[in-house]
Amino acid sequence: MFMAAKRQQRLSGFEDDSPPAATTETSSAGDPPKRSASVAPREKQAATAFVTPPRDEPVGDEGHDNGDDDLTGKTVYVVDSHSLIYQVFHAMPDMSSPTGQPVGAVHGFTRDMFDLLEKQRPDYLFCAFDHSDETFRHDLYDQYKIKRESMPDDLRPQIGAIQRVLQSLGIPILEAPTYEADDVLATLARQVEERGGRCFLVTGDKDCRQLITDHVAVYNIRKNALMDAAGLADEWGVRPDQVVDFQALVGDSVDNVPGVPLIGPKLARELLGKYDTLENVLAHADEVSGKKRSENLKNFADQARLSRELVKLVDDVPIEIDWRAGRVGQIDMEATRALFAEFGFRRLGDKLDEFASLAQYVEQEPPPEWESDYRTVATLDELQQLVGQMSRQKRISIDTETTSTSPRFAEIVGYSFAWEPGVAYYVPVRAPEGEAVIAPDEALETLRPVLEDPAVEKIGQNLKYDVVVLRSAGCEMRGLAFDTMVADYLIAPGERTHDMDDLARRYLRHETIKISELIGTGKNQKQMDEVPVELVTQYAAEDADVPLRLSGLLASQLAEQQLTELFNDLEMPLVEVLAEMEFNGIKVDVPRLQGLSERFGKRLEELEGEIYMLAGHEFNIDSRQQLGEVLFNELNLPVVKRTSTGPSTDADVLSQLAPRHELPAKIIEYRQNAKLKSTYVDALPLLVHPRTGRVHTSFKQDVAATGRLSSKDPNLQNIPVRTQEGREIRSAFLPGEEGWQLLAADYSQIELRVLAHFCQDAALREAFEQDQDIHARVASEVYGVPLEEVDSDMRRRAKAVNFGVIYGQTPFGLAKALGIDKEEAGQFIDAYFERYPGVVEFIDKVLDESRDKGYVSTISGRRRAIDGVRDQRRRGSNRFRNLPERIAVNTVIQGSAADIIKRAMISLHGRLRREGRRTRMLLQIHDELIFESPPEELTDLAALVRQEMVAAGELSVALKVDLKSGSNWSQCEPWD
């Protein structure tokens, strides 16, 4: 599989959401720094690291570097502690110990350490801390980090408590005078690589991207995502060795690194792409377009060099590492329990026993040796023999290597197969010139009998990709039996990734070959068919071998969690349905979009003029800092909330400010139009397949923990329904055949009907049984007026309650959504629950069962683990529920709705095929299905779609399906 399409590896950058982390924004022009870059080089200062000694192990002669010089095959995680501490401090709710001390950050940081130990299972773990606020960089530039706010008062006492926890967990603390934690990370990264290990830097600081190598990656614990060289190239467009030069040009407003005025990320990327290094950029300043930018590169050359020194991390900090101290598994159970009791960490205390077993596990033998026999099949005779063997197997594992992550655009480079663990075969059909391959057509025709034989069951990772690739090549793979990605998604829906690399690490303790090792990164990146077959064989065969080894383990876990039926009867059949929908795609009217692009562009220009007029001058509307200056300093609007980098200007803030001034509303409109233009109007024509004239979105089965499908490349689920701009974009989606029509089938208020089914509230059920307007009915009940006297404002408020209160919306949230007084909102919520007591009972039942079992279940048995639900006494009033409680209720209702539409899709797919209809199912947009149909089938189609969608529910409350048809998606009119 090309890049990460098959392994589903998310090698991307991550948001910089902690105060210590650097951002890269265009620096504004200003006075040059007081000290130039020609300052004398720093002198190394003696540094003594505070290293926690290992439990019950003697320290060596000098207390350092005890024996573990060879880290070959070992994984070493190094945590940028202050970065992580700030993240959890701002993310966690207020928590206090039994004695009233703040412990929210302590709890969050400890939980993250447990998460690292449990899920990543490192061989070594260290935590680096900043020693003090002053470092050698302040000697270079006294304005360095001068804009940093001081540590919050509630956080300061928690640093020592966190270090006490780390000592009890046996995790060494590393720090060095005059150096920052990032420098310690750089030093460990270098030493780990020199000793043959793999280093993962747990940080949100973008400076650490300069440390990325083949053996060093940056790990985002929040997203459970790695950034390697490929991810860096995708996000910044530079190589790791160019990161320092990139930051030197752009600067960093958070750390007050000056950079070069008017040189932003885009230009810096272009300059480094052309000239490679900062010095070369400065040497060619005269060639840079734009007089002012060219002058700045010359006038601020020393400032750029100084900036380079400020952001360049030191990888030779005079610190010696006691590697034995960093070995995972040296937990002082008694001391840790005492600390948790002191802090009031009951649930974390419950996990200690699990980590006692983890410690024993770590002390056992290293991961088993990966025994494998991967073979190349490069002649037709060998392939025919291979097909003969496969045809006699009950199950085979399959993977395709291709030229693109988009299956409809991909050309097959080779096939890999396995049916015996450790033995796999790679069949190359495209390769560098001169290498032995089998002609693509001959290979496919030889493989077709096995691929299309439903009796030979197929195993794989993200099989949907292979199905679409093969179908695009003219072959319909049948017998889909086990998708490891889908299986793990059901087992652990809360996990952020279900890629093969992660599954191999978690279940098999095996580090897979990474795609970047084959095709490289950045401008030197190759396509898979440009890589020698010998190398591709090892990578591709592993892609077949790993799912085969995983399938038995995952099948056992599915059975243990009673998920086998859901997997076999719903999620695996859905793979085939989604594959066909992706293969079909939907036609897009490119000329229509081009016209819309011009219209949206003109509207954006008009909005710019209106915004400048309201502000009194021009400014960069897309700059959060400049917008904040206008809103809060020039217009004196109130600061609604703050982020780590200053007052927030997000959509929620702008909505609250809009009643006070016209400018925030214009900014909202500007942002919405700009996003729609870039995301859809301008992007969709680039995604149209040249042969089909259609866009082929990818439906993601493994993202939303509730079970809902998501759409990607392009995301067609976020096109606004009710705005004029959204309707204009939808008008560009057409049936793919002349004279055909689109049919849109939408479940009406399915989540509220699911709620009525579960809660069995008499009044709620009666409203649906009588096919009443549920929002008007609720308004009538709450306000105590006849149904015919409910006005639009009453209905609007009732609708907000229907869709908000059941998920734990507070009076404050409802008041903000409706623009009403908080007290009035609270009264409305109280009245709602009084009139619908069954809803209250249902929510309490869900939460109580979740607390007892540790998970919630949907109507089809889908499970989601939930931690943090309070007992009824602590929950008290129904007005407020914490995040886990909201998730619990949301999962049961929204997840059940997702199960129902998946059932409907499977039934409709089968029926359309059995009846030989030309109609095609194209899209699923949450509760809506889109079809294209010839006119002669439309009437029958409407009847069968409604029949199958209603039957899929099996609810005590009847489902209702609204049907519309038309010549484009926007102009679909009610069918009846």
PDB file of N, CA and C in Angstrom, residues 455-494:
ATOM      1  N   ALA A 455     -15.336 -18.696  -1.453  1.00  0.00           N
ATOM      2  CA  ALA A 455     -15.015 -19.806  -0.561  1.00  0.00           C
ATOM      3  C   ALA A 455     -13.638 -19.652   0.072  1.00  0.00           C
ATOM      4  N   VAL A 456     -12.763 -18.871  -0.573  1.00  0.00           N
ATOM      5  CA  VAL A 456     -11.452 -18.579   0.009  1.00  0.00           C
ATOM      6  C   VAL A 456     -11.584 -17.256   0.763  1.00  0.00           C
ATOM      7  N   GLU A 457     -11.685 -17.335   2.083  1.00  0.00           N
ATOM      8  CA  GLU A 457     -11.942 -16.147   2.889  1.00  0.00           C
ATOM      9  C   GLU A 457     -10.719 -15.232   2.912  1.00  0.00           C
ATOM     10  N   LYS A 458     -10.996 -13.937   2.931  1.00  0.00           N
ATOM     11  CA  LYS A 458      -9.918 -12.947   2.868  1.00  0.00           C
ATOM     12  C   LYS A 458      -9.763 -12.229   4.212  1.00  0.00           C
ATOM     13  N   ILE A 459      -8.504 -12.109   4.640  1.00  0.00           N
ATOM     14  CA  ILE A 459      -8.120 -11.366   5.844  1.00  0.00           C
ATOM     15  C   ILE A 459      -7.278 -10.187   5.393  1.00  0.00           C
ATOM     16  N   GLY A 460      -7.356  -9.078   6.116  1.00  0.00           N
ATOM     17  CA  GLY A 460      -6.492  -7.952   5.772  1.00  0.00           C
ATOM     18  C   GLY A 460      -6.686  -6.789   6.715  1.00  0.00           C
ATOM     19  N   GLN A 461      -5.878  -5.759   6.534  1.00  0.00           N
ATOM     20  CA  GLN A 461      -5.978  -4.501   7.265  1.00  0.00           C
ATOM     21  C   GLN A 461      -6.556  -3.457   6.317  1.00  0.00           C
ATOM     22  N   ASN A 462      -7.719  -2.903   6.683  1.00  0.00           N
ATOM     23  CA  ASN A 462      -8.411  -1.934   5.828  1.00  0.00           C
ATOM     24  C   ASN A 462      -8.682  -2.546   4.456  1.00  0.00           C
ATOM     25  N   LEU A 463      -9.401  -3.637   4.457  1.00  0.00           N
ATOM     26  CA  LEU A 463      -9.686  -4.374   3.224  1.00  0.00           C
ATOM     27  C   LEU A 463     -10.457  -3.538   2.202  1.00  0.00           C
ATOM     28  N   LYS A 464     -11.210  -2.595   2.670  1.00  0.00           N
ATOM     29  CA  LYS A 464     -11.998  -1.759   1.749  1.00  0.00           C
ATOM     30  C   LYS A 464     -11.103  -1.121   0.699  1.00  0.00           C
ATOM     31  N   TYR A 465      -9.927  -0.693   1.095  1.00  0.00           N
ATOM     32  CA  TYR A 465      -8.991  -0.096   0.148  1.00  0.00           C
ATOM     33  C   TYR A 465      -8.665  -1.089  -0.969  1.00  0.00           C
ATOM     34  N   ASP A 466      -8.345  -2.321  -0.598  1.00  0.00           N
ATOM     35  CA  ASP A 466      -7.969  -3.331  -1.598  1.00  0.00           C
ATOM     36  C   ASP A 466      -9.143  -3.669  -2.511  1.00  0.00           C
ATOM     37  N   VAL A 467     -10.348  -3.705  -1.949  1.00  0.00           N
ATOM     38  CA  VAL A 467     -11.527  -4.000  -2.758  1.00  0.00           C
ATOM     39  C   VAL A 467     -11.700  -2.949  -3.847  1.00  0.00           C
ATOM     40  N   VAL A 468     -11.571  -1.676  -3.476  1.00  0.00           N
ATOM     41  CA  VAL A 468     -11.749  -0.599  -4.457  1.00  0.00           C
ATOM     42  C   VAL A 468     -10.620  -0.613  -5.484  1.00  0.00           C
ATOM     43  N   VAL A 469      -9.395  -0.828  -5.029  1.00  0.00           N
ATOM     44  CA  VAL A 469      -8.258  -0.889  -5.954  1.00  0.00           C
ATOM     45  C   VAL A 469      -8.463  -2.006  -6.978  1.00  0.00           C
ATOM     46  N   LEU A 470      -8.840  -3.180  -6.490  1.00  0.00           N
ATOM     47  CA  LEU A 470      -9.013  -4.318  -7.394  1.00  0.00           C
ATOM     48  C   LEU A 470     -10.205  -4.113  -8.326  1.00  0.00           C
ATOM     49  N   ARG A 471     -11.280  -3.551  -7.791  1.00  0.00           N
ATOM     50  CA  ARG A 471     -12.436  -3.319  -8.651  1.00  0.00           C
ATOM     51  C   ARG A 471     -12.115  -2.288  -9.731  1.00  0.00           C
ATOM     52  N   SER A 472     -11.312  -1.312  -9.381  1.00  0.00           N
ATOM     53  CA  SER A 472     -10.894  -0.325 -10.381  1.00  0.00           C
ATOM     54  C   SER A 472     -10.055  -0.976 -11.471  1.00  0.00           C
ATOM     55  N   ALA A 473      -9.384  -2.069 -11.109  1.00  0.00           N
ATOM     56  CA  ALA A 473      -8.582  -2.806 -12.085  1.00  0.00           C
ATOM     57  C   ALA A 473      -9.398  -3.865 -12.814  1.00  0.00           C
ATOM     58  N   GLY A 474     -10.690  -4.004 -12.444  1.00  0.00           N
ATOM     59  CA  GLY A 474     -11.555  -4.953 -13.137  1.00  0.00           C
ATOM     60  C   GLY A 474     -11.747  -6.271 -12.443  1.00  0.00           C
ATOM     61  N   CYS A 475     -11.466  -6.338 -11.140  1.00  0.00           N
ATOM     62  CA  CYS A 475     -11.593  -7.598 -10.405  1.00  0.00           C
ATOM     63  C   CYS A 475     -12.409  -7.346  -9.140  1.00  0.00           C
ATOM     64  N   GLU A 476     -13.425  -8.179  -8.886  1.00  0.00           N
ATOM     65  CA  GLU A 476     -14.259  -8.021  -7.691  1.00  0.00           C
ATOM     66  C   GLU A 476     -13.848  -9.057  -6.639  1.00  0.00           C
ATOM     67  N   MET A 477     -13.111  -8.601  -5.650  1.00  0.00           N
ATOM     68  CA  MET A 477     -12.676  -9.520  -4.593  1.00  0.00           C
ATOM     69  C   MET A 477     -13.884  -9.910  -3.736  1.00  0.00           C
ATOM     70  N   ARG A 478     -14.033 -11.195  -3.488  1.00  0.00           N
ATOM     71  CA  ARG A 478     -15.144 -11.707  -2.687  1.00  0.00           C
ATOM     72  C   ARG A 478     -14.599 -12.517  -1.513  1.00  0.00           C
ATOM     73  N   GLY A 479     -15.491 -12.755  -0.550  1.00  0.00           N
ATOM     74  CA  GLY A 479     -15.099 -13.559   0.603  1.00  0.00           C
ATOM     75  C   GLY A 479     -14.442 -12.762   1.714  1.00  0.00           C
ATOM     76  N   LEU A 480     -14.832 -11.486   1.860  1.00  0.00           N
ATOM     77  CA  LEU A 480     -14.241 -10.673   2.929  1.00  0.00           C
ATOM     78  C   LEU A 480     -14.647 -11.252   4.277  1.00  0.00           C
ATOM     79  N   ALA A 481     -13.663 -11.648   5.074  1.00  0.00           N
ATOM     80  CA  ALA A 481     -13.968 -12.368   6.316  1.00  0.00           C
ATOM     81  C   ALA A 481     -13.496 -11.644   7.563  1.00  0.00           C
ATOM     82  N   PHE A 482     -12.310 -11.026   7.515  1.00  0.00           N
ATOM     83  CA  PHE A 482     -11.782 -10.450   8.757  1.00  0.00           C
ATOM     84  C   PHE A 482     -10.886  -9.265   8.439  1.00  0.00           C
ATOM     85  N   ASP A 483     -11.317  -8.079   8.900  1.00  0.00           N
ATOM     86  CA  ASP A 483     -10.536  -6.860   8.746  1.00  0.00           C
ATOM     87  C   ASP A 483      -9.999  -6.489  10.125  1.00  0.00           C
ATOM     88  N   THR A 484      -8.691  -6.522  10.280  1.00  0.00           N
ATOM     89  CA  THR A 484      -8.088  -6.274  11.598  1.00  0.00           C
ATOM     90  C   THR A 484      -8.328  -4.844  12.079  1.00  0.00           C
ATOM     91  N   MET A 485      -8.362  -3.897  11.162  1.00  0.00           N
ATOM     92  CA  MET A 485      -8.634  -2.512  11.546  1.00  0.00           C
ATOM     93  C   MET A 485     -10.039  -2.391  12.133  1.00  0.00           C
ATOM     94  N   VAL A 486     -11.014  -2.988  11.471  1.00  0.00           N
ATOM     95  CA  VAL A 486     -12.396  -2.930  11.935  1.00  0.00           C
ATOM     96  C   VAL A 486     -12.551  -3.679  13.253  1.00  0.00           C
ATOM     97  N   ALA A 487     -11.886  -4.810  13.388  1.00  0.00           N
ATOM     98  CA  ALA A 487     -11.974  -5.589  14.627  1.00  0.00           C
ATOM     99  C   ALA A 487     -11.440  -4.789  15.811  1.00  0.00           C
ATOM    100  N   ASP A 488     -10.289  -4.177  15.658  1.00  0.00           N
ATOM    101  CA  ASP A 488      -9.731  -3.405  16.766  1.00  0.00           C
ATOM    102  C   ASP A 488     -10.588  -2.189  17.078  1.00  0.00           C
ATOM    103  N   TYR A 489     -11.208  -1.614  16.049  1.00  0.00           N
ATOM    104  CA  TYR A 489     -12.112  -0.484  16.270  1.00  0.00           C
ATOM    105  C   TYR A 489     -13.275  -0.889  17.172  1.00  0.00           C
ATOM    106  N   LEU A 490     -13.810  -2.091  16.983  1.00  0.00           N
ATOM    107  CA  LEU A 490     -14.890  -2.548  17.847  1.00  0.00           C
ATOM    108  C   LEU A 490     -14.390  -2.859  19.254  1.00  0.00           C
ATOM    109  N   ILE A 491     -13.208  -3.439  19.339  1.00  0.00           N
ATOM    110  CA  ILE A 491     -12.652  -3.811  20.643  1.00  0.00           C
ATOM    111  C   ILE A 491     -12.279  -2.577  21.461  1.00  0.00           C
ATOM    112  N   ALA A 492     -11.692  -1.598  20.807  1.00  0.00           N
ATOM    113  CA  ALA A 492     -11.203  -0.405  21.506  1.00  0.00           C
ATOM    114  C   ALA A 492     -11.613   0.850  20.744  1.00  0.00           C
ATOM    115  N   PRO A 493     -12.918   1.181  20.727  1.00  0.00           N
ATOM    116  CA  PRO A 493     -13.379   2.320  19.930  1.00  0.00           C
ATOM    117  C   PRO A 493     -12.816   3.659  20.390  1.00  0.00           C
ATOM    118  N   GLY A 494     -12.367   3.724  21.646  1.00  0.00           N
ATOM    119  CA  GLY A 494     -11.815   4.976  22.143  1.00  0.00           C
ATOM    120  C   GLY A 494     -10.392   5.241  21.709  1.00  0.00           C
TER     121      GLY A 494
END
